[in-house]
Short mmCIF file of C-alpha atoms in Angstrom, two decimals:
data_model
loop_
_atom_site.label_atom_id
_atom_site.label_comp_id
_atom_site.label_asym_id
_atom_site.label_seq_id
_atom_site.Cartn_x
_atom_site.Cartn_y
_atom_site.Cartn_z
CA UNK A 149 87.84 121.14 114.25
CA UNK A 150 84.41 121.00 112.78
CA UNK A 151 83.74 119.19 109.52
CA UNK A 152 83.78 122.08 106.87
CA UNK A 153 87.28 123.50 108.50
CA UNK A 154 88.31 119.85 108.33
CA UNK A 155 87.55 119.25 104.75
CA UNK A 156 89.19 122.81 103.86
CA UNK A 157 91.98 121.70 105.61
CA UNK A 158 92.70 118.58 103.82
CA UNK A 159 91.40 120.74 100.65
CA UNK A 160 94.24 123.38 100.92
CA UNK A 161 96.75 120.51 101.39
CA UNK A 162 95.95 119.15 98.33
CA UNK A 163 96.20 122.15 96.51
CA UNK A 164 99.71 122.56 98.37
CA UNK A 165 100.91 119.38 97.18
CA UNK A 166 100.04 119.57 93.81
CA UNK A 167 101.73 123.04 93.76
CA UNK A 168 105.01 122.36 95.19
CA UNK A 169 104.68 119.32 92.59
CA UNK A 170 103.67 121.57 89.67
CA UNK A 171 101.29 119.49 88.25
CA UNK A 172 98.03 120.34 86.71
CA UNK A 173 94.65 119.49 87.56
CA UNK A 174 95.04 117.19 84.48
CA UNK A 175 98.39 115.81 85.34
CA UNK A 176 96.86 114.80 89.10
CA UNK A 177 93.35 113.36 86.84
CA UNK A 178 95.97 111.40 84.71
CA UNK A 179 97.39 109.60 87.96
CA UNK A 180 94.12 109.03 90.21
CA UNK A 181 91.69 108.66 87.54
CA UNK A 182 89.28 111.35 88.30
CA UNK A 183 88.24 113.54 86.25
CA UNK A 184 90.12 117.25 86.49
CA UNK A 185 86.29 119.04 87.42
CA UNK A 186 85.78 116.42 89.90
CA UNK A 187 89.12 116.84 91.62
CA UNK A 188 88.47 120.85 91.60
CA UNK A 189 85.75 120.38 93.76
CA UNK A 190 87.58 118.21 95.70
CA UNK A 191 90.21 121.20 96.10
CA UNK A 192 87.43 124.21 96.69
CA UNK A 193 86.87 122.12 100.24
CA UNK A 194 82.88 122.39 99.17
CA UNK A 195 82.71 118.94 98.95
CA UNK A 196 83.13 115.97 100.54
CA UNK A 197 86.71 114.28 100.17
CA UNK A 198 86.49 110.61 100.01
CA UNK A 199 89.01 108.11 101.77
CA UNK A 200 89.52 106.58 98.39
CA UNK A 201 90.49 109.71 96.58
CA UNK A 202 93.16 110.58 99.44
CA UNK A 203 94.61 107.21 99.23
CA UNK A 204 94.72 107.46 95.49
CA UNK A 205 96.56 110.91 95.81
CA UNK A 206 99.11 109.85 98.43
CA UNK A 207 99.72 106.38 96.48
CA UNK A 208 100.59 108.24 93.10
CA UNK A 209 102.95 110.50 94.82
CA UNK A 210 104.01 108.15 97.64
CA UNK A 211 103.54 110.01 101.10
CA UNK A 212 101.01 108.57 103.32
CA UNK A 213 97.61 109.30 103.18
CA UNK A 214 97.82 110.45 107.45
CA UNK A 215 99.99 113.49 106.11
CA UNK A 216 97.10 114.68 103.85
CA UNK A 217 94.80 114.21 106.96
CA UNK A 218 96.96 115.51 109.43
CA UNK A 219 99.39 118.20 107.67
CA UNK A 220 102.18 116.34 109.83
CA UNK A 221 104.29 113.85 108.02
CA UNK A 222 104.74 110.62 109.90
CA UNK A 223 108.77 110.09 111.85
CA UNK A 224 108.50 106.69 113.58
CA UNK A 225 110.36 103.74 112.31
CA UNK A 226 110.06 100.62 114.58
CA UNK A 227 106.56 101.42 115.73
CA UNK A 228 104.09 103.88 116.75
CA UNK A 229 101.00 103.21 119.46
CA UNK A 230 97.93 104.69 119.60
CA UNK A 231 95.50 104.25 122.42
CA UNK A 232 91.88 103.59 122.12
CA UNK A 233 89.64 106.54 120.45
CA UNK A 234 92.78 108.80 119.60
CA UNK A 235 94.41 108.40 116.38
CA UNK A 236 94.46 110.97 113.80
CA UNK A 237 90.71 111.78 112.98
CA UNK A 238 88.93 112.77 109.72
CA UNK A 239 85.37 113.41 109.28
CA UNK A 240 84.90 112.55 105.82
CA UNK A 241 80.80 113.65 106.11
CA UNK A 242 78.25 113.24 109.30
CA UNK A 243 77.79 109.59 108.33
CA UNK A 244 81.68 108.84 108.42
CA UNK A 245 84.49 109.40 111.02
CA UNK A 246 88.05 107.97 110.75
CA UNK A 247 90.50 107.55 112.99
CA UNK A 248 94.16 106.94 111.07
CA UNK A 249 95.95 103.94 113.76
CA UNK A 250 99.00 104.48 112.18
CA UNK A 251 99.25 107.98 111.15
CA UNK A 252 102.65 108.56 113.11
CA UNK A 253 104.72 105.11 111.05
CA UNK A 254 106.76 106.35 108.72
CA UNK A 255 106.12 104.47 104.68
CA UNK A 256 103.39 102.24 106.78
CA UNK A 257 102.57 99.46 103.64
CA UNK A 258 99.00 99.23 105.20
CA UNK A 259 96.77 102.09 106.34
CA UNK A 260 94.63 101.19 109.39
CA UNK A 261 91.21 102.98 110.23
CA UNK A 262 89.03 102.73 112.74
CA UNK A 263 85.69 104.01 110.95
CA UNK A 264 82.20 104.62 112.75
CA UNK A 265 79.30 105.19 110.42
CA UNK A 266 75.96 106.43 110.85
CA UNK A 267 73.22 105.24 110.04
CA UNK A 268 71.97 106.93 106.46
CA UNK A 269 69.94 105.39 103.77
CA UNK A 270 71.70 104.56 100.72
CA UNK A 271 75.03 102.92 100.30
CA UNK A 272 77.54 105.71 98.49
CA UNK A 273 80.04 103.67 96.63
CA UNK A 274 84.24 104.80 95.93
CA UNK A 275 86.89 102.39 94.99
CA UNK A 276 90.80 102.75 95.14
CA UNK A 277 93.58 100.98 94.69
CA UNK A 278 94.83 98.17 96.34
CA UNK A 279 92.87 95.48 98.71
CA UNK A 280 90.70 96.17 101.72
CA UNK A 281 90.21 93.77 105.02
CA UNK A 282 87.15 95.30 107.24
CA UNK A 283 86.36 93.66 109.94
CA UNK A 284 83.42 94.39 112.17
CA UNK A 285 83.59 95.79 115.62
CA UNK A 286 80.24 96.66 116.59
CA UNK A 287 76.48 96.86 115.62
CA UNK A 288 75.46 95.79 112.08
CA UNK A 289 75.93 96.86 108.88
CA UNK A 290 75.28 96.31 105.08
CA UNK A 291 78.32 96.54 102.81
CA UNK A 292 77.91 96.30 98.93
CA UNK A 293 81.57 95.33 97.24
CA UNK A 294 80.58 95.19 93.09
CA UNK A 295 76.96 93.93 92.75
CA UNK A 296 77.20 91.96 95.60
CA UNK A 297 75.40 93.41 98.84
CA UNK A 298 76.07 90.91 102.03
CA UNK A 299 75.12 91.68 105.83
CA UNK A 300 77.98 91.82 108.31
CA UNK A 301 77.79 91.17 111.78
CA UNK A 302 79.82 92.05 114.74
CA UNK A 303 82.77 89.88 114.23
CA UNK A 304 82.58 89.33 110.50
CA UNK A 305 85.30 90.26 108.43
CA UNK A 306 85.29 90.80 104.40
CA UNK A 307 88.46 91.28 102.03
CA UNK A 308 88.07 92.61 98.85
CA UNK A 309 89.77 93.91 95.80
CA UNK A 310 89.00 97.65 96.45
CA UNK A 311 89.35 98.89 92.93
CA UNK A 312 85.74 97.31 92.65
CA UNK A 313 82.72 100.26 94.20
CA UNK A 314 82.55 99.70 97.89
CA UNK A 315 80.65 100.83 100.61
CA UNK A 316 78.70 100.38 104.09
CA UNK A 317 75.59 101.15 105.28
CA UNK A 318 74.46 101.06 109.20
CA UNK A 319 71.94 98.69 110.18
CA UNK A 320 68.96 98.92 112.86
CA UNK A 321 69.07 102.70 112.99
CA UNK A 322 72.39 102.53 115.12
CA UNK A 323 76.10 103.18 114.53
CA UNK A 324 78.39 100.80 113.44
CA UNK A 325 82.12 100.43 113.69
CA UNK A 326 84.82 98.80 112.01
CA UNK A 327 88.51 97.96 111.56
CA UNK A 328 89.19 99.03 108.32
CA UNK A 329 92.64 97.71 107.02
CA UNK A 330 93.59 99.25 103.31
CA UNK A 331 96.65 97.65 101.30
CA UNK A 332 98.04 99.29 98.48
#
């Protein structure tokens, strides 16, 4: 699925969900804390759909964050496996791609993510609830948590309170990947 038909996707799910929950673009603005114009656009699939937004949205009305991805609600209970570069996958924009590690664990208390970035110029900041653990896989990369802007390495690992602005950047003009662990 290409990128727009992606973020459509996920767009029409979130229209779904707030439907069958009869809520109001207020009442969904009340419980993520973005504003009711924002989360419009968010719904018209013209825009991009940040991570933090869809964790926000799943948190407040507790399904995981992989069934606003995916469409499919996760079913396993004792475990679920997924091999190397599958995973439930989400484009978020050309300079992100996600894969969801756990997208099949049913009321998973953590939401891993395998996320590749491009590299792009400036640092685009989102926060959500809950804590983050990233830990770096491969190439370089800049990530900015508050004020603070620190270089990570391949093997370097950072865990923040995520309701601060967060973001990466791609170093040397070459991908970077990480292990991207969110708590909520």
């Amino acid at each position: 699925m290409i990128l727009n038909e992606q973020i459509k996707a996920i767009a029409e799910r979130l229209i779904a969900l707030r439907e069958v929950l009869d809520l109001s673009l207020e009442d969904v603005s009340a419980k993520t804390g973005i504003s009711p114009e924002q989360i419009a656009k968010f719904e018209s699939g013209e825009s991009d759909i940040p991570m933090s937004y869809i964790c926000d949205v799943a948190q407040a009305y507790n399904i995981q964050p992989s069934a606003i991805i995916s469409g499919e609600e996760p079913k396993m209970q004792s475990y679920f496996l997924t091999r190397k570069g599958k995973g439930v996958s989400m484009e978020r924009s050309k300079a992100y791609k996600y894969l969801a590690l756990a997208a099949g664990f049913k009321n998973a208390i953590i939401e891993p993510f395998e996320v590749t970035i491009q590299p792009f110029e400036n640092i685009s900041l989102n926060s959500h609830t809950g804590q983050e653990f990233n830990f770096l896989l491969e190439g370089r990369a800049k990530i900015q948590v508050g004020e603070k802007q620190m270089i990570m390495e391949e093997g370097d690992s950072i865990y923040f309170d995520s309701t601060r602005p967060h973001g990466l950047i791609a170093l040397d003009n070459k991908p970077a990947r990480f292990l991207a662990i969110i708590c909520k």
